[in-house]
mmCIF file with all atom_site columns, C-alpha atoms in Angstrom:
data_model
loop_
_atom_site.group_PDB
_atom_site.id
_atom_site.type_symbol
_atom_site.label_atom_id
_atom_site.label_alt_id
_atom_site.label_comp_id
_atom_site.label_asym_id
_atom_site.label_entity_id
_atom_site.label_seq_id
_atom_site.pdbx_PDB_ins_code
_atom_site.Cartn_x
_atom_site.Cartn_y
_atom_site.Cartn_z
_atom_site.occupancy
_atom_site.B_iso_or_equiv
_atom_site.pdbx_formal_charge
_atom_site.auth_seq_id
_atom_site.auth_comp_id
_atom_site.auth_asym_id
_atom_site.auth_atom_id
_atom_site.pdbx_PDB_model_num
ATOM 1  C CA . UNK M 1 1  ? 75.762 98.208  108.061 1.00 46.00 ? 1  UNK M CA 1
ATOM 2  C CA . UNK M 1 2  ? 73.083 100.641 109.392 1.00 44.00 ? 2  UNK M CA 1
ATOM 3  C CA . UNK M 1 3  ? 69.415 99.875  108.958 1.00 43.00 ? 3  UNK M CA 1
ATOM 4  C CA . UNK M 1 4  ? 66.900 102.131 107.072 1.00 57.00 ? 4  UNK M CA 1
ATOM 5  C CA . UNK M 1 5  ? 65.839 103.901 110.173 1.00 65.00 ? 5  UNK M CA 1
ATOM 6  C CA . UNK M 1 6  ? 69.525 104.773 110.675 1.00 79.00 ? 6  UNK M CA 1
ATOM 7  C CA . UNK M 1 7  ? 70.342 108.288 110.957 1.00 88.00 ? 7  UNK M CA 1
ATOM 8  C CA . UNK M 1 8  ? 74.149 110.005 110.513 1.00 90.00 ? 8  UNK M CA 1
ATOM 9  C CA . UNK M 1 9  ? 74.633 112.601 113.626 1.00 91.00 ? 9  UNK M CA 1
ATOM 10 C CA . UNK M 1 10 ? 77.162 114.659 113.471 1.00 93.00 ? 10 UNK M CA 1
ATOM 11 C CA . UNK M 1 11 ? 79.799 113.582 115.676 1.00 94.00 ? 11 UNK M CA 1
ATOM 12 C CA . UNK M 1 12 ? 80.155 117.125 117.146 1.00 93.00 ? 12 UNK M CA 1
ATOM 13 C CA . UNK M 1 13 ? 76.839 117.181 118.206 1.00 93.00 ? 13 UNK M CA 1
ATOM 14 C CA . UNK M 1 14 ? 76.953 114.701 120.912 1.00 94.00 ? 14 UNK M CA 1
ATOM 15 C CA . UNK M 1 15 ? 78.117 115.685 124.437 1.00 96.00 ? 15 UNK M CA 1
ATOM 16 C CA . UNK M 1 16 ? 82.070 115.255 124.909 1.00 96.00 ? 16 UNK M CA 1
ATOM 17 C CA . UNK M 1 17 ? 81.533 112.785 127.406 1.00 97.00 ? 17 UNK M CA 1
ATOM 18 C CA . UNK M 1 18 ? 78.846 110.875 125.434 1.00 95.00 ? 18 UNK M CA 1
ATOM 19 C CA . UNK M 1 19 ? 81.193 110.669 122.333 1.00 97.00 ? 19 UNK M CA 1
ATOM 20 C CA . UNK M 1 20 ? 84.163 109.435 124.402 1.00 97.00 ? 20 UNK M CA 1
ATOM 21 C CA . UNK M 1 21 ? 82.109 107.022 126.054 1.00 96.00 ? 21 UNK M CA 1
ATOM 22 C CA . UNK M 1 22 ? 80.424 105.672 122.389 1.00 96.00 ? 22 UNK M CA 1
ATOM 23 C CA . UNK M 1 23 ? 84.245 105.853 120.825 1.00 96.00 ? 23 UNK M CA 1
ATOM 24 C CA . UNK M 1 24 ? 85.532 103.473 124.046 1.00 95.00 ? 24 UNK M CA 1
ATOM 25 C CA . UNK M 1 25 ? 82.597 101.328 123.290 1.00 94.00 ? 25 UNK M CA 1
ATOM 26 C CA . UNK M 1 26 ? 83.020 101.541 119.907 1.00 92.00 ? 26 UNK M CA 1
ATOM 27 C CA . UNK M 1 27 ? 86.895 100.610 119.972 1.00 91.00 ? 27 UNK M CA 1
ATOM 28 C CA . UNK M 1 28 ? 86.866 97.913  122.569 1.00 88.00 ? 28 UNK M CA 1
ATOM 29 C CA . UNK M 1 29 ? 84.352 95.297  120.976 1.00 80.00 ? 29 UNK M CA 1
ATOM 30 C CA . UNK M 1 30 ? 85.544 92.148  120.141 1.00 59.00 ? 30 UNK M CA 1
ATOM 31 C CA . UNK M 1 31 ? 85.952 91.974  117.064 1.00 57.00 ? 31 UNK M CA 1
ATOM 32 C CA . UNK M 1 32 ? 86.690 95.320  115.958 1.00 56.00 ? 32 UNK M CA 1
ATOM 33 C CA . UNK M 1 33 ? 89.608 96.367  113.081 1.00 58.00 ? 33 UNK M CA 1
ATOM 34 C CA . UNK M 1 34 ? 91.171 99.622  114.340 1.00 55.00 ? 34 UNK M CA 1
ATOM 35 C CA . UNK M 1 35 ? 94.036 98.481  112.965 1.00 58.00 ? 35 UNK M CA 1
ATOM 36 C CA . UNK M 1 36 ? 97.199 97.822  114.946 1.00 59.00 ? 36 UNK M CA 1
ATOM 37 C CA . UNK M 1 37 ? 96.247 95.574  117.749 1.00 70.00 ? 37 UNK M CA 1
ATOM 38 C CA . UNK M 1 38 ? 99.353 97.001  120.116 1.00 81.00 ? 38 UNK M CA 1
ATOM 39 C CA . UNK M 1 39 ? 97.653 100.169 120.346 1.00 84.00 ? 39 UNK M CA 1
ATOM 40 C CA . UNK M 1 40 ? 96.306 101.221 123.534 1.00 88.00 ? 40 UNK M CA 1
ATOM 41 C CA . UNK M 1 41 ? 93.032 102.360 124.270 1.00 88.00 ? 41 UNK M CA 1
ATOM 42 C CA . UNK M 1 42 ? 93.452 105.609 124.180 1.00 92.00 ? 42 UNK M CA 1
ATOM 43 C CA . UNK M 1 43 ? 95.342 105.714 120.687 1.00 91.00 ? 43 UNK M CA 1
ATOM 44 C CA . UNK M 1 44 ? 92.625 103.739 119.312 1.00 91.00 ? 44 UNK M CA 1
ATOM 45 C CA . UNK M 1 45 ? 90.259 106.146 120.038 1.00 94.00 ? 45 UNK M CA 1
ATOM 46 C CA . UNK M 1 46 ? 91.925 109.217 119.062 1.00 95.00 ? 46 UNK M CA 1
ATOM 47 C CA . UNK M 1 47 ? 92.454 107.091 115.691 1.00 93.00 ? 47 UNK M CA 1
ATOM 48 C CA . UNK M 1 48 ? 88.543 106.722 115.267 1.00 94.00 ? 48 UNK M CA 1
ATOM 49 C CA . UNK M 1 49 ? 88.224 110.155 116.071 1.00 96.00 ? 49 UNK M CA 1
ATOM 50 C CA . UNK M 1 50 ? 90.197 111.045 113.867 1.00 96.00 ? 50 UNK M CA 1
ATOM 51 C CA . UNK M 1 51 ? 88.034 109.593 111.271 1.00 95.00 ? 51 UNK M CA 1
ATOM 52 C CA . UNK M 1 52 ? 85.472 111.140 112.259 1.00 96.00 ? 52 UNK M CA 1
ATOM 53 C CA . UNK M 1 53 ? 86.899 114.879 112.216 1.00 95.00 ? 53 UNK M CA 1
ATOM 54 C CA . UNK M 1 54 ? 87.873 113.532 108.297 1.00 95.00 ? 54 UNK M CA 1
ATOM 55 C CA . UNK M 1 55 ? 84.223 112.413 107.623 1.00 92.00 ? 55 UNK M CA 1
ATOM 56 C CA . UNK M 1 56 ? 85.889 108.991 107.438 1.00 94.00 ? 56 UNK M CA 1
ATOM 57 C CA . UNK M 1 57 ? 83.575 107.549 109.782 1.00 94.00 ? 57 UNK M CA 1
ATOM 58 C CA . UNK M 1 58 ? 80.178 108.585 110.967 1.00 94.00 ? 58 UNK M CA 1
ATOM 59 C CA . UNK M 1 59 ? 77.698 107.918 114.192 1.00 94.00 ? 59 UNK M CA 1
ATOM 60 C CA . UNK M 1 60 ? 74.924 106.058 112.917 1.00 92.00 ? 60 UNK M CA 1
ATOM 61 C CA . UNK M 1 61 ? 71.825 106.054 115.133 1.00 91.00 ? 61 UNK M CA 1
ATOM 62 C CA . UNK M 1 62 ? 69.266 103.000 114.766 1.00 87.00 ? 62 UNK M CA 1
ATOM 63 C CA . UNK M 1 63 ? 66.333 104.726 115.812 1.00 85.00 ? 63 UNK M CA 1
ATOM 64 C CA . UNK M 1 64 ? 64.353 101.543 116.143 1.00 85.00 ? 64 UNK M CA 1
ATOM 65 C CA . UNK M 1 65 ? 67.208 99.944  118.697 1.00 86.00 ? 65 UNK M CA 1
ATOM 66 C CA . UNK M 1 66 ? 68.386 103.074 120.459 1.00 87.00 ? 66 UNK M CA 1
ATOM 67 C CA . UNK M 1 67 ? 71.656 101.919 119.584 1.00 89.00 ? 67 UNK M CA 1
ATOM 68 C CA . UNK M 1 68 ? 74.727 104.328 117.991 1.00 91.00 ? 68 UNK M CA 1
ATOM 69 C CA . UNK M 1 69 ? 77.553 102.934 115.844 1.00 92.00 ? 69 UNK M CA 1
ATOM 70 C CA . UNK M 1 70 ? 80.199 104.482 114.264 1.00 94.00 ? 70 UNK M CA 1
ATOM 71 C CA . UNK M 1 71 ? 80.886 103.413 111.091 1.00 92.00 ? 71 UNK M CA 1
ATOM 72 C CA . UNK M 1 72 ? 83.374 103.858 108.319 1.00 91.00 ? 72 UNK M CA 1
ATOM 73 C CA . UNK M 1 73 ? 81.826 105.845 105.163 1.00 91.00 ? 73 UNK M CA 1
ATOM 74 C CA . UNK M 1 74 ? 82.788 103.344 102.690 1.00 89.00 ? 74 UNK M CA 1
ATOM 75 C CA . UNK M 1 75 ? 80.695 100.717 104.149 1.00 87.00 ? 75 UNK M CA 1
ATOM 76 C CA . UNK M 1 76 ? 76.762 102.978 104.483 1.00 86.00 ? 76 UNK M CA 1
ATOM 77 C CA . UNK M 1 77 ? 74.653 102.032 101.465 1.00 79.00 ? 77 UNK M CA 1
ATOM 78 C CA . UNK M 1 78 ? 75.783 104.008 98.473  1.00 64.00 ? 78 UNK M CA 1
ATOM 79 C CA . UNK M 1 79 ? 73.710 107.034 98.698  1.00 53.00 ? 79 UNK M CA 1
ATOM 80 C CA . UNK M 1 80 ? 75.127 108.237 102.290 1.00 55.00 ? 80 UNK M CA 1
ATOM 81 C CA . UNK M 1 81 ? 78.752 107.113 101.237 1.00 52.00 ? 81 UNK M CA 1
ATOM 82 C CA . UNK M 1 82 ? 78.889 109.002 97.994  1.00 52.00 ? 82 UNK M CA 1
ATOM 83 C CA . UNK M 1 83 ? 77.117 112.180 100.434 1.00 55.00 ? 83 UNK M CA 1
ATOM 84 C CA . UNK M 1 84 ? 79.783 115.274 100.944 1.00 52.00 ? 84 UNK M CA 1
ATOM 85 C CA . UNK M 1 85 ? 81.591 114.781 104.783 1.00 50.00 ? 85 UNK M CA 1
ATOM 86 C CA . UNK M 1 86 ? 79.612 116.271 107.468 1.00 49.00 ? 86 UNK M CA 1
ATOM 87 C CA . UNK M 1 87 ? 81.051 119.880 108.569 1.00 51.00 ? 87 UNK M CA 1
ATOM 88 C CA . UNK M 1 88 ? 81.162 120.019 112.620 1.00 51.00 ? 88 UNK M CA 1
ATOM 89 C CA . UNK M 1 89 ? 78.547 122.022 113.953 1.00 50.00 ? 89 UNK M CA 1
ATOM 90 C CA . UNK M 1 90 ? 79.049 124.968 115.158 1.00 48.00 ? 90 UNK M CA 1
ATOM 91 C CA . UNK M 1 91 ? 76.681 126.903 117.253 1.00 48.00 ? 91 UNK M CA 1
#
C-alpha cells in the first residue's frame, strides 16, 4: 500500500531500461502473486506490463524512501483507485 508521500508516475515516463529493470525487480520478489508460478521471467513481466499499459497497475514512488513499486489499482487508497487510468505520455 503506498504511503502519503507516494506519487503515481506514469509508467511511460521512465527510461525503457529503468522500467524493465523496476518490472524484473518488481516480479522476482519473494513473495509476489503474478499469478502462474511456471511462468518465466520474462512472461511475468510482460504480464505486469501489461497491466500497466491497461492502467491496471501503477508505479508508485515513496518520495520519502526513494523506493518505486508497482502496484495493482485496486489496492491504492480509494481516491487514486477510483482516479481515470493514466494515458501514456507522449511527447
Amino acid at each position: 500500500m503506498p504511503k502519503e508521500n507516494g506519487v503515481i508516475v506514469p509508467y511511460d515516463r521512465l527510461s525503457p531500461e529503468a522500467l524493465q529493470a523496476l518490472l524484473e525487480e518488481s516480479v522476482s520478489r519473494e513473495g509476489t502473486d503474478t499469478g502462474d508460478n511456471r511462468l518465466s521471467l520474462t512472461q511475468k513481466v510482460d504480464q505486469v506490463r501489461r497491466q500497466l499499459a491497461r492502467g491496471e497497475a501503477v508505479i508508485v514512488c515513496d518520495l520519502a524512501a526513494e523506493t518505486a513499486n508497482i502496484v495493482l489499482r485496486r489496492d491504492l487508497p480509494c481516491a487514486a483507485a477510483k482516479a481515470p487510468p493514466l494515458t501514456p505520455h507522449r511527447p
